Amino acid sequence: MNNKIIQICRHELASKRKSPVLWLLFVMIQLLLVVALFTGWQQYQQSMNMQTKAQQLVEQQWNAQPDRHPHRVAHFGHFAFRPPSALSFFDLGVNAWVGDSIFLEAHKQNSANFATDQDGGTLLRFSELSSANILLLIWPLLIIALGFASVSGEKKSGTLRQLMSMGVPFRALIAGKSLSYLCLSVIFILPVFVLALGLAASTGAQFSSEAPIRLVLLFALYLVYCLFWIAITLLVSSTVKAPKQALVLLTSIWFILTILMPRMLAEFAHHQYPHQKRNDFELAVKLDNRKVGNSHNPDDPYFSKFRADTLEKYGVSTVEELPINYKGLVMQEGERLNAEIYKKHYQQQIEKFESQQQFVSQFYWLNPYLFVRDFSMALTRTDTRHFLDFEQQAEAHRYARIQKLNQLHTHEIHHHNDRAQRVDKSYWQTFEAFTYATPRLSWSLKVFSLSWFLPLIVVVLLFTFLNSNKMQRRIYAAV
């Protein structure tokens, strides 16, 4: 880095310090970031406190059950809670649109409940006050405000011709201005990440050894995002004649990349790979269950064959002669069939979601905003993939819990006078509470594979073009 680049960088920083309007914008957005961070932190604490109290109440109610029939207990149900991640206050992701608790009961897989904005429109996401959204949407506008006249203004005032005549190459000019805007970006976003690290560290058990690594990756991610907008701003400012034209073109690019294109791609992805709505999904599962068999209907064809096979297996002629309770076996088989059918339909849903995501990821190279948004949610564990992982873990826990109750029904309840019998309440103490196993960093980022290279390549190509001989000849011809 030669002395000319350093001088240009210092001159650019000094000129920006003299602008009261830019200072005002800088301070306002910095305050907005801090407010967003603390607002997200308060929401995180509130969610954690509510879940802790709810979990204690649920466990207390479960353990306080009296002597009961196991099947009654299976319908009494239980709850699985999805704790917010330690960095969810930085990027809200999809948390406001998906639930954080699931009611677990026999014969049925319920959806997550208590979403904050489950009835809100899709465009409501743009009104979220989160640090990630401010960095994704508002900070690029400030970079545009800082740099839209950086080269076009020099052209119009004649300063660029004077610099060229003094032997300052265009490459040095671009490098110096890029460095100045990068320094401003670091000064702007670094305090927010330091504060986020302090808040995350105070979460206690939720703060793992991976949290600092995730925050460092987030910081690097948003720096690359800043470099992308710096390159776009300088490229447009270098190619147009007047600053006003540069400002109009840059704001149009910002609108297309951050507002219009993400919404259009989401619609196209859903149209090309449509997934079922929750009501349609539940109806499809219910209809398939009816085709296979009804465990509550003694004359059902499937379970009539199941009864014959069971009697043959134990070498008896009637269910009363079985050494175990046949009704408990029926409940076990019915739950197994129901879980398999649900898993089949659920896997189809996941495949649709993955196809939608793959469709959007094809445009990472064209619009780094899409990549940074998705990568940020993955790092903070607030994307759809982490939510689906919670639902799958909750379903596995539900199935194991219900089958354990069905085994009690099979081995602790006699077939004769089945409904009038009870098992001792001490059995309820042997059931473990649901604990969500938080995915590791490698799992969170596995879906991106090598796609994270694409935005980096785009940034490199933009700066390469800015420093190319073709661009330099064009600038020399224009001045």
Coordinates of C-alpha atoms in Angstrom, one line a residue:
M1 CA 0.0 0.0 0.0
N2 CA 1.8 3.2 -1.2
N3 CA 1.7 6.6 0.3
K4 CA -0.8 8.0 -2.3
I5 CA -3.4 5.5 -1.2
I6 CA -3.0 6.4 2.4
Q7 CA -3.2 10.1 1.6
I8 CA -6.4 9.7 -0.4
C9 CA -7.9 7.6 2.4
R10 CA -7.1 10.3 4.9
H11 CA -8.4 13.0 2.7
E12 CA -11.7 11.2 2.1
L13 CA -12.1 10.5 5.9
A14 CA -11.4 14.1 6.7
S15 CA -13.9 15.4 4.1
K16 CA -16.6 13.1 5.5
R17 CA -16.0 14.3 9.0
K18 CA -16.8 17.8 7.9
S19 CA -20.3 16.9 6.7
P20 CA -22.9 17.5 9.5
V21 CA -25.6 15.7 7.6
L22 CA -23.6 12.5 7.3
W23 CA -22.6 12.8 11.0
L24 CA -26.3 13.0 11.9
L25 CA -27.1 10.0 9.8
F26 CA -24.2 8.1 11.2
V27 CA -25.2 8.8 14.8
M28 CA -28.9 8.1 14.2
I29 CA -28.3 4.7 12.7
Q30 CA -25.7 3.9 15.3
L31 CA -28.3 4.6 18.0
L32 CA -30.9 2.6 16.0
L33 CA -28.5 -0.3 16.0
V34 CA -28.1 -0.2 19.8
V35 CA -31.8 0.2 20.3
A36 CA -32.4 -2.8 18.0
L37 CA -29.8 -4.9 19.9
F38 CA -31.3 -4.1 23.3
T39 CA -34.9 -4.7 22.0
G40 CA -33.9 -8.1 20.7
W41 CA -32.1 -8.8 24.0
Q42 CA -35.2 -8.0 26.0
Q43 CA -37.3 -10.2 23.7
Y44 CA -34.8 -13.0 24.2
Q45 CA -34.9 -12.6 28.0
Q46 CA -38.6 -12.5 28.0
S47 CA -38.8 -15.7 25.9
M48 CA -36.3 -17.5 28.1
N49 CA -38.2 -16.5 31.3
M50 CA -41.6 -17.5 29.9
Q51 CA -40.2 -20.9 28.7
T52 CA -38.5 -21.6 31.9
K53 CA -41.6 -21.0 33.9
A54 CA -43.8 -22.9 31.5
Q55 CA -41.4 -25.8 31.4
Q56 CA -41.4 -26.0 35.3
L57 CA -45.2 -25.8 35.3
V58 CA -45.5 -28.5 32.7
E59 CA -43.2 -30.8 34.5
Q60 CA -44.9 -30.2 37.8
Q61 CA -48.3 -31.0 36.3
W62 CA -46.9 -34.1 34.7
N63 CA -45.4 -35.4 37.9
A64 CA -48.4 -34.5 40.0
Q65 CA -50.7 -36.8 38.1
P66 CA -52.5 -39.4 40.2
D67 CA -52.7 -43.1 39.5
R68 CA -54.0 -43.3 36.0
H69 CA -54.5 -45.5 33.0
P70 CA -51.5 -45.1 30.6
H71 CA -53.7 -44.3 27.7
R72 CA -55.3 -41.4 29.6
V73 CA -51.9 -40.1 30.4
A74 CA -50.9 -40.3 26.7
H75 CA -53.9 -38.0 25.9
F76 CA -53.0 -35.8 28.9
G77 CA -50.0 -34.9 26.9
H78 CA -46.8 -32.9 27.4
F79 CA -45.0 -29.9 25.9
A80 CA -41.7 -29.4 24.0
F81 CA -40.2 -26.0 24.0
R82 CA -37.7 -24.5 21.6
P83 CA -35.3 -22.2 23.5
P84 CA -34.1 -19.2 21.6
S85 CA -30.5 -19.3 20.6
A86 CA -27.9 -17.2 22.3
L87 CA -27.5 -15.0 19.2
S88 CA -31.2 -14.8 18.3
F89 CA -31.4 -11.2 19.6
F90 CA -29.0 -10.1 16.8
D91 CA -30.9 -11.7 14.0
L92 CA -34.6 -12.5 14.6
G93 CA -34.8 -14.7 11.5
V94 CA -38.1 -16.6 11.2
N95 CA -38.7 -16.6 15.0
A96 CA -41.6 -14.2 14.8
W97 CA -43.4 -16.5 12.3
V98 CA -42.9 -19.9 13.8
G99 CA -44.0 -21.2 17.2
D100 CA -41.7 -22.1 20.1
S101 CA -43.7 -24.9 21.7
I102 CA -45.4 -28.1 20.6
F103 CA -48.1 -30.0 22.4
L104 CA -47.2 -33.7 22.4
E105 CA -50.0 -36.3 22.6
A106 CA -51.0 -39.7 21.3
H107 CA -52.1 -40.4 17.7
K108 CA -51.4 -36.8 16.6
Q109 CA -48.5 -34.6 15.6
N110 CA -49.3 -31.0 16.4
S111 CA -47.7 -27.9 14.9
A112 CA -45.7 -25.4 16.8
N113 CA -47.8 -22.7 18.6
F114 CA -47.5 -19.2 20.0
A115 CA -45.7 -17.5 17.1
T116 CA -45.4 -13.7 17.7
D117 CA -46.6 -12.7 14.2
Q118 CA -48.2 -15.9 12.9
D119 CA -51.0 -13.8 11.3
G120 CA -48.7 -11.1 10.0
G121 CA -48.1 -10.5 6.3
T122 CA -44.8 -11.5 4.6
L123 CA -43.8 -7.8 4.1
L124 CA -43.9 -7.3 7.8
R125 CA -40.4 -8.7 7.9
F126 CA -39.1 -5.4 6.6
S127 CA -40.4 -3.6 9.7
E128 CA -38.5 -5.8 12.1
L129 CA -36.2 -3.8 14.3
S130 CA -33.2 -6.1 14.4
S131 CA -29.4 -5.4 14.2
A132 CA -29.2 -7.8 11.2
N133 CA -31.9 -6.0 9.3
I134 CA -30.4 -2.6 9.9
L135 CA -27.0 -3.8 8.6
L136 CA -28.6 -5.5 5.6
L137 CA -31.0 -2.8 4.6
I138 CA -30.1 0.6 6.1
W139 CA -26.3 0.6 6.2
P140 CA -25.9 0.1 2.4
L141 CA -28.0 3.3 2.0
L142 CA -25.5 5.1 4.2
I143 CA -22.6 3.8 2.1
I144 CA -24.4 5.0 -1.0
A145 CA -24.9 8.4 0.7
L146 CA -21.2 8.5 1.5
G147 CA -19.8 7.5 -1.9
F148 CA -22.3 8.3 -4.6
A149 CA -20.4 11.4 -5.5
S150 CA -16.9 10.1 -4.7
V151 CA -15.8 9.8 -8.4
S152 CA -18.6 11.5 -10.3
G153 CA -18.3 14.6 -8.0
E154 CA -14.6 14.7 -8.7
K155 CA -15.3 14.6 -12.4
K156 CA -17.9 17.4 -12.2
S157 CA -15.7 19.7 -10.2
G158 CA -12.6 19.1 -12.3
T159 CA -10.7 17.7 -9.3
L160 CA -10.2 14.3 -11.0
R161 CA -8.4 15.9 -13.9
Q162 CA -6.1 17.7 -11.5
L163 CA -5.3 14.5 -9.7
M164 CA -4.6 12.7 -12.9
S165 CA -2.3 15.5 -14.1
M166 CA -0.4 15.2 -10.8
G167 CA 0.4 11.6 -11.5
V168 CA -2.2 10.0 -9.2
P169 CA -3.4 6.8 -10.9
F170 CA -7.1 5.9 -10.9
R171 CA -6.3 2.6 -9.2
A172 CA -4.8 4.5 -6.3
L173 CA -7.9 6.8 -6.1
I174 CA -10.2 3.8 -6.0
A175 CA -8.1 2.0 -3.5
G176 CA -7.9 5.0 -1.2
K177 CA -11.6 5.7 -1.3
S178 CA -12.4 2.0 -0.8
L179 CA -10.1 1.9 2.2
S180 CA -11.8 5.0 3.7
Y181 CA -15.3 3.5 3.4
L182 CA -14.1 0.2 4.7
C183 CA -12.6 1.9 7.8
L184 CA -15.9 3.8 8.3
S185 CA -17.8 0.5 8.1
V186 CA -15.5 -1.2 10.6
I187 CA -15.9 1.8 13.0
F188 CA -19.6 1.6 12.5
I189 CA -20.4 -2.1 13.0
L190 CA -17.6 -3.2 15.3
P191 CA -19.1 -1.7 18.5
V192 CA -22.4 -3.5 17.8
F193 CA -20.6 -6.9 17.6
V194 CA -18.6 -6.3 20.7
L195 CA -21.8 -5.4 22.6
A196 CA -23.5 -8.5 21.1
L197 CA -20.7 -10.7 22.4
G198 CA -21.1 -9.2 25.9
L199 CA -24.8 -9.8 25.8
A200 CA -24.4 -13.3 24.5
A201 CA -21.9 -14.2 27.2
S202 CA -24.4 -13.2 29.8
T203 CA -26.9 -15.8 28.6
G204 CA -25.2 -18.4 30.8
A205 CA -25.9 -22.0 29.8
Q206 CA -27.1 -20.9 26.3
F207 CA -23.6 -19.4 25.6
S208 CA -21.5 -22.1 24.2
S209 CA -17.9 -22.2 23.0
E210 CA -19.2 -21.8 19.4
A211 CA -20.9 -18.4 20.1
P212 CA -17.7 -16.3 19.7
I213 CA -16.8 -18.2 16.5
R214 CA -20.3 -17.5 15.1
L215 CA -20.0 -13.8 16.0
V216 CA -16.6 -13.5 14.3
L217 CA -18.0 -15.2 11.2
L218 CA -20.9 -12.8 11.4
F219 CA -18.6 -9.8 11.6
A220 CA -16.6 -11.1 8.6
L221 CA -19.8 -11.7 6.7
Y222 CA -21.1 -8.2 7.1
L223 CA -17.7 -6.7 6.3
V224 CA -17.7 -8.6 2.9
Y225 CA -21.3 -7.3 2.5
C226 CA -20.0 -3.7 3.1
L227 CA -17.2 -4.3 0.5
F228 CA -19.8 -5.3 -2.0
W229 CA -21.8 -2.1 -1.6
I230 CA -18.6 -0.1 -1.6
A231 CA -17.6 -1.6 -4.9
I232 CA -21.0 -1.1 -6.4
T233 CA -21.1 2.5 -5.2
L234 CA -17.6 3.3 -6.6
L235 CA -18.4 1.5 -9.9
V236 CA -21.6 3.4 -10.5
S237 CA -20.0 6.7 -9.4
S238 CA -17.1 6.1 -11.9
T239 CA -19.3 5.2 -14.9
V240 CA -21.9 8.0 -14.7
K241 CA -21.3 11.7 -15.4
A242 CA -23.2 13.5 -12.7
P243 CA -23.7 12.7 -8.9
K244 CA -27.4 12.9 -9.2
Q245 CA -27.5 10.2 -11.8
A246 CA -25.3 8.0 -9.6
L247 CA -27.6 8.5 -6.6
V248 CA -30.7 7.6 -8.6
L249 CA -29.1 4.5 -10.1
L250 CA -27.6 3.3 -6.8
T251 CA -30.9 3.7 -4.9
S252 CA -32.6 1.8 -7.7
I253 CA -30.1 -1.0 -7.4
W254 CA -30.5 -1.0 -3.6
F255 CA -34.3 -1.4 -4.0
I256 CA -34.1 -4.2 -6.5
L257 CA -31.5 -6.2 -4.6
T258 CA -32.8 -5.8 -1.1
I259 CA -36.6 -5.4 -1.5
L260 CA -37.9 -6.5 -4.9
M261 CA -35.7 -9.4 -5.8
P262 CA -35.9 -11.4 -2.6
R263 CA -39.7 -11.1 -2.6
M264 CA -40.0 -12.2 -6.3
L265 CA -37.6 -15.1 -5.9
A266 CA -39.5 -16.3 -2.8
E267 CA -42.8 -16.3 -4.9
F268 CA -41.1 -18.0 -7.8
A269 CA -39.6 -20.7 -5.5
H270 CA -43.0 -21.4 -3.9
H271 CA -44.7 -21.5 -7.2
Q272 CA -42.2 -23.9 -8.7
Y273 CA -41.9 -26.1 -5.5
P274 CA -45.2 -25.6 -3.7
H275 CA -45.4 -27.1 -0.2
Q276 CA -48.6 -28.0 1.6
K277 CA -50.3 -25.6 4.0
R278 CA -50.6 -27.0 7.5
N279 CA -54.3 -27.8 7.3
D280 CA -53.8 -29.6 4.0
F281 CA -50.8 -31.5 5.4
E282 CA -52.7 -32.7 8.5
L283 CA -55.6 -33.7 6.3
A284 CA -53.3 -35.8 4.0
V285 CA -51.8 -37.5 7.1
K286 CA -55.3 -38.3 8.4
L287 CA -56.5 -39.7 5.1
D288 CA -53.5 -42.0 4.8
N289 CA -54.0 -43.2 8.4
R290 CA -57.5 -44.2 7.5
K291 CA -56.4 -46.1 4.5
V292 CA -53.9 -48.2 6.6
G293 CA -56.0 -48.9 9.7
N294 CA -57.8 -47.6 12.7
S295 CA -56.4 -48.8 16.0
H296 CA -59.6 -47.8 17.8
N297 CA -61.8 -50.0 15.6
P298 CA -61.7 -53.7 16.6
D299 CA -63.1 -54.7 13.2
D300 CA -60.6 -52.8 11.1
P301 CA -59.1 -55.2 8.4
Y302 CA -55.5 -54.3 9.1
F303 CA -55.8 -54.8 12.8
S304 CA -57.9 -58.0 12.3
K305 CA -54.9 -59.4 10.5
F306 CA -52.6 -58.0 13.2
R307 CA -54.7 -59.8 15.9
A308 CA -54.4 -63.1 13.9
D309 CA -50.7 -62.7 13.6
T310 CA -50.3 -61.9 17.3
L311 CA -52.3 -65.0 18.3
E312 CA -50.3 -67.2 16.0
K313 CA -47.0 -65.7 17.4
Y314 CA -47.9 -66.5 21.0
G315 CA -49.7 -69.8 20.1
V316 CA -53.1 -69.0 21.6
S317 CA -56.6 -68.8 20.2
T318 CA -58.0 -65.7 22.0
V319 CA -56.6 -62.4 23.1
E320 CA -57.6 -63.2 26.6
E321 CA -55.1 -66.0 26.7
L322 CA -52.2 -63.7 25.7
P323 CA -49.6 -63.2 28.5
I324 CA -49.7 -59.4 27.8
N325 CA -52.5 -56.9 27.1
Y326 CA -53.5 -57.1 23.5
K327 CA -55.0 -53.6 23.6
G328 CA -51.6 -52.2 24.5
L329 CA -50.1 -53.9 21.5
V330 CA -52.7 -52.4 19.3
M331 CA -51.9 -48.9 20.6
Q332 CA -48.2 -49.5 19.9
E333 CA -48.9 -50.7 16.4
G334 CA -51.3 -47.8 15.7
E335 CA -48.7 -45.3 17.0
R336 CA -46.0 -46.8 14.8
L337 CA -48.2 -46.7 11.7
N338 CA -49.2 -43.1 12.4
A339 CA -45.6 -42.0 13.0
E340 CA -44.4 -43.6 9.7
I341 CA -47.1 -41.9 7.7
Y342 CA -46.4 -38.6 9.3
K343 CA -42.7 -39.0 8.7
K344 CA -43.3 -39.7 5.0
H345 CA -45.4 -36.6 4.5
Y346 CA -43.1 -34.5 6.7
Q347 CA -40.1 -35.6 4.6
Q348 CA -41.9 -34.5 1.5
Q349 CA -42.5 -31.1 3.0
I350 CA -38.8 -30.8 3.9
E351 CA -37.8 -31.7 0.4
K352 CA -40.0 -28.9 -0.9
F353 CA -38.4 -26.4 1.5
E354 CA -35.0 -27.6 0.4
S355 CA -35.9 -27.2 -3.2
Q356 CA -37.1 -23.7 -2.6
Q357 CA -33.9 -22.8 -0.8
Q358 CA -31.8 -24.3 -3.6
F359 CA -33.7 -22.3 -6.1
V360 CA -33.0 -19.1 -4.2
S361 CA -29.3 -20.0 -3.6
Q362 CA -28.8 -20.1 -7.4
F363 CA -28.9 -16.3 -7.3
Y364 CA -26.3 -15.8 -4.5
W365 CA -23.8 -14.8 -7.1
L366 CA -26.1 -12.2 -8.6
N367 CA -27.4 -10.8 -5.3
P368 CA -25.1 -11.2 -2.2
Y369 CA -27.9 -9.8 0.0
L370 CA -29.7 -13.1 -0.3
F371 CA -26.6 -15.0 0.8
V372 CA -25.8 -12.7 3.7
R373 CA -29.4 -12.8 4.9
D374 CA -29.5 -16.7 4.8
F375 CA -26.0 -17.1 6.2
S376 CA -26.7 -14.7 9.0
M377 CA -29.8 -16.6 10.0
A378 CA -27.9 -19.9 9.9
L379 CA -25.2 -18.6 12.2
T380 CA -27.7 -17.3 14.7
R381 CA -29.8 -20.5 14.4
T382 CA -32.9 -18.5 13.5
D383 CA -33.6 -20.0 10.0
T384 CA -36.3 -22.4 8.9
R385 CA -33.8 -25.3 8.8
H386 CA -33.2 -25.0 12.6
F387 CA -36.9 -24.7 13.3
L388 CA -37.6 -27.9 11.3
D389 CA -34.8 -29.7 13.3
F390 CA -36.7 -28.7 16.5
E391 CA -39.9 -30.1 15.1
Q392 CA -38.2 -33.4 14.2
Q393 CA -36.6 -33.7 17.7
A394 CA -39.9 -33.0 19.3
E395 CA -41.6 -35.6 17.2
A396 CA -38.9 -38.2 18.1
H397 CA -39.4 -37.4 21.8
R398 CA -43.2 -37.6 21.4
Y399 CA -43.1 -41.0 19.8
A400 CA -40.7 -42.4 22.4
R401 CA -42.9 -41.0 25.3
I402 CA -46.1 -42.4 23.9
Q403 CA -44.6 -45.8 23.1
K404 CA -43.3 -46.0 26.7
L405 CA -46.8 -45.3 27.9
N406 CA -48.1 -48.0 25.5
Q407 CA -45.6 -50.5 26.9
L408 CA -47.0 -49.7 30.4
H409 CA -50.4 -50.3 29.0
T410 CA -49.2 -53.7 27.5
H411 CA -47.4 -55.0 30.5
E412 CA -49.0 -53.3 33.6
I413 CA -52.7 -53.4 32.6
H414 CA -54.6 -56.6 32.3
H415 CA -56.9 -57.2 29.3
H416 CA -59.9 -58.0 31.5
N417 CA -61.6 -54.8 32.7
D418 CA -58.9 -52.7 30.9
R419 CA -60.4 -49.3 31.3
A420 CA -61.0 -49.5 35.0
Q421 CA -57.4 -50.2 35.9
R422 CA -54.6 -47.8 36.9
V423 CA -50.9 -47.8 37.2
D424 CA -49.0 -46.3 40.1
K425 CA -48.2 -42.6 39.8
S426 CA -44.5 -43.3 40.5
Y427 CA -44.1 -44.3 36.8
W428 CA -44.6 -40.7 35.7
Q429 CA -41.3 -39.7 37.5
T430 CA -39.3 -42.0 35.1
F431 CA -40.2 -39.9 32.0
E432 CA -37.5 -37.4 31.0
A433 CA -38.3 -33.9 30.0
F434 CA -37.7 -32.8 26.4
T435 CA -34.4 -31.1 25.9
Y436 CA -33.6 -29.6 22.5
A437 CA -30.1 -30.6 21.3
T438 CA -28.7 -27.5 19.7
P439 CA -27.0 -28.2 16.3
R440 CA -23.3 -27.6 16.0
L441 CA -21.8 -25.0 13.7
S442 CA -20.8 -27.6 11.1
W443 CA -24.5 -28.7 10.8
S444 CA -25.7 -25.1 10.6
L445 CA -23.5 -24.3 7.7
K446 CA -23.6 -27.7 5.9
V447 CA -26.3 -26.6 3.6
F448 CA -24.2 -23.8 2.1
S449 CA -21.4 -26.1 1.0
L450 CA -19.1 -24.0 -1.2
S451 CA -21.7 -21.4 -2.1
W452 CA -20.1 -18.9 0.4
F453 CA -17.4 -18.4 -2.3
L454 CA -19.9 -16.8 -4.7
P455 CA -20.4 -13.4 -3.0
L456 CA -16.6 -13.2 -2.3
I457 CA -15.9 -13.9 -6.0
V458 CA -18.5 -11.2 -6.9
V459 CA -16.7 -8.6 -4.7
V460 CA -13.3 -9.6 -6.1
L461 CA -14.6 -9.3 -9.7
L462 CA -16.1 -5.9 -9.0
F463 CA -12.8 -4.5 -7.6
T464 CA -10.9 -6.2 -10.3
F465 CA -13.0 -4.4 -12.9
L466 CA -12.6 -1.1 -11.1
N467 CA -8.9 -1.5 -11.3
S468 CA -8.7 -2.8 -14.8
N469 CA -7.0 -1.1 -17.7
K470 CA -10.3 -0.8 -19.5
M471 CA -11.8 1.2 -16.6
Q472 CA -8.7 3.3 -16.3
R473 CA -8.7 4.2 -20.0
R474 CA -12.4 5.1 -19.8
I475 CA -11.8 7.4 -16.9
Y476 CA -8.8 9.1 -18.7
A477 CA -11.0 9.6 -21.8
A478 CA -13.8 11.1 -19.7
V479 CA -11.6 13.7 -18.0

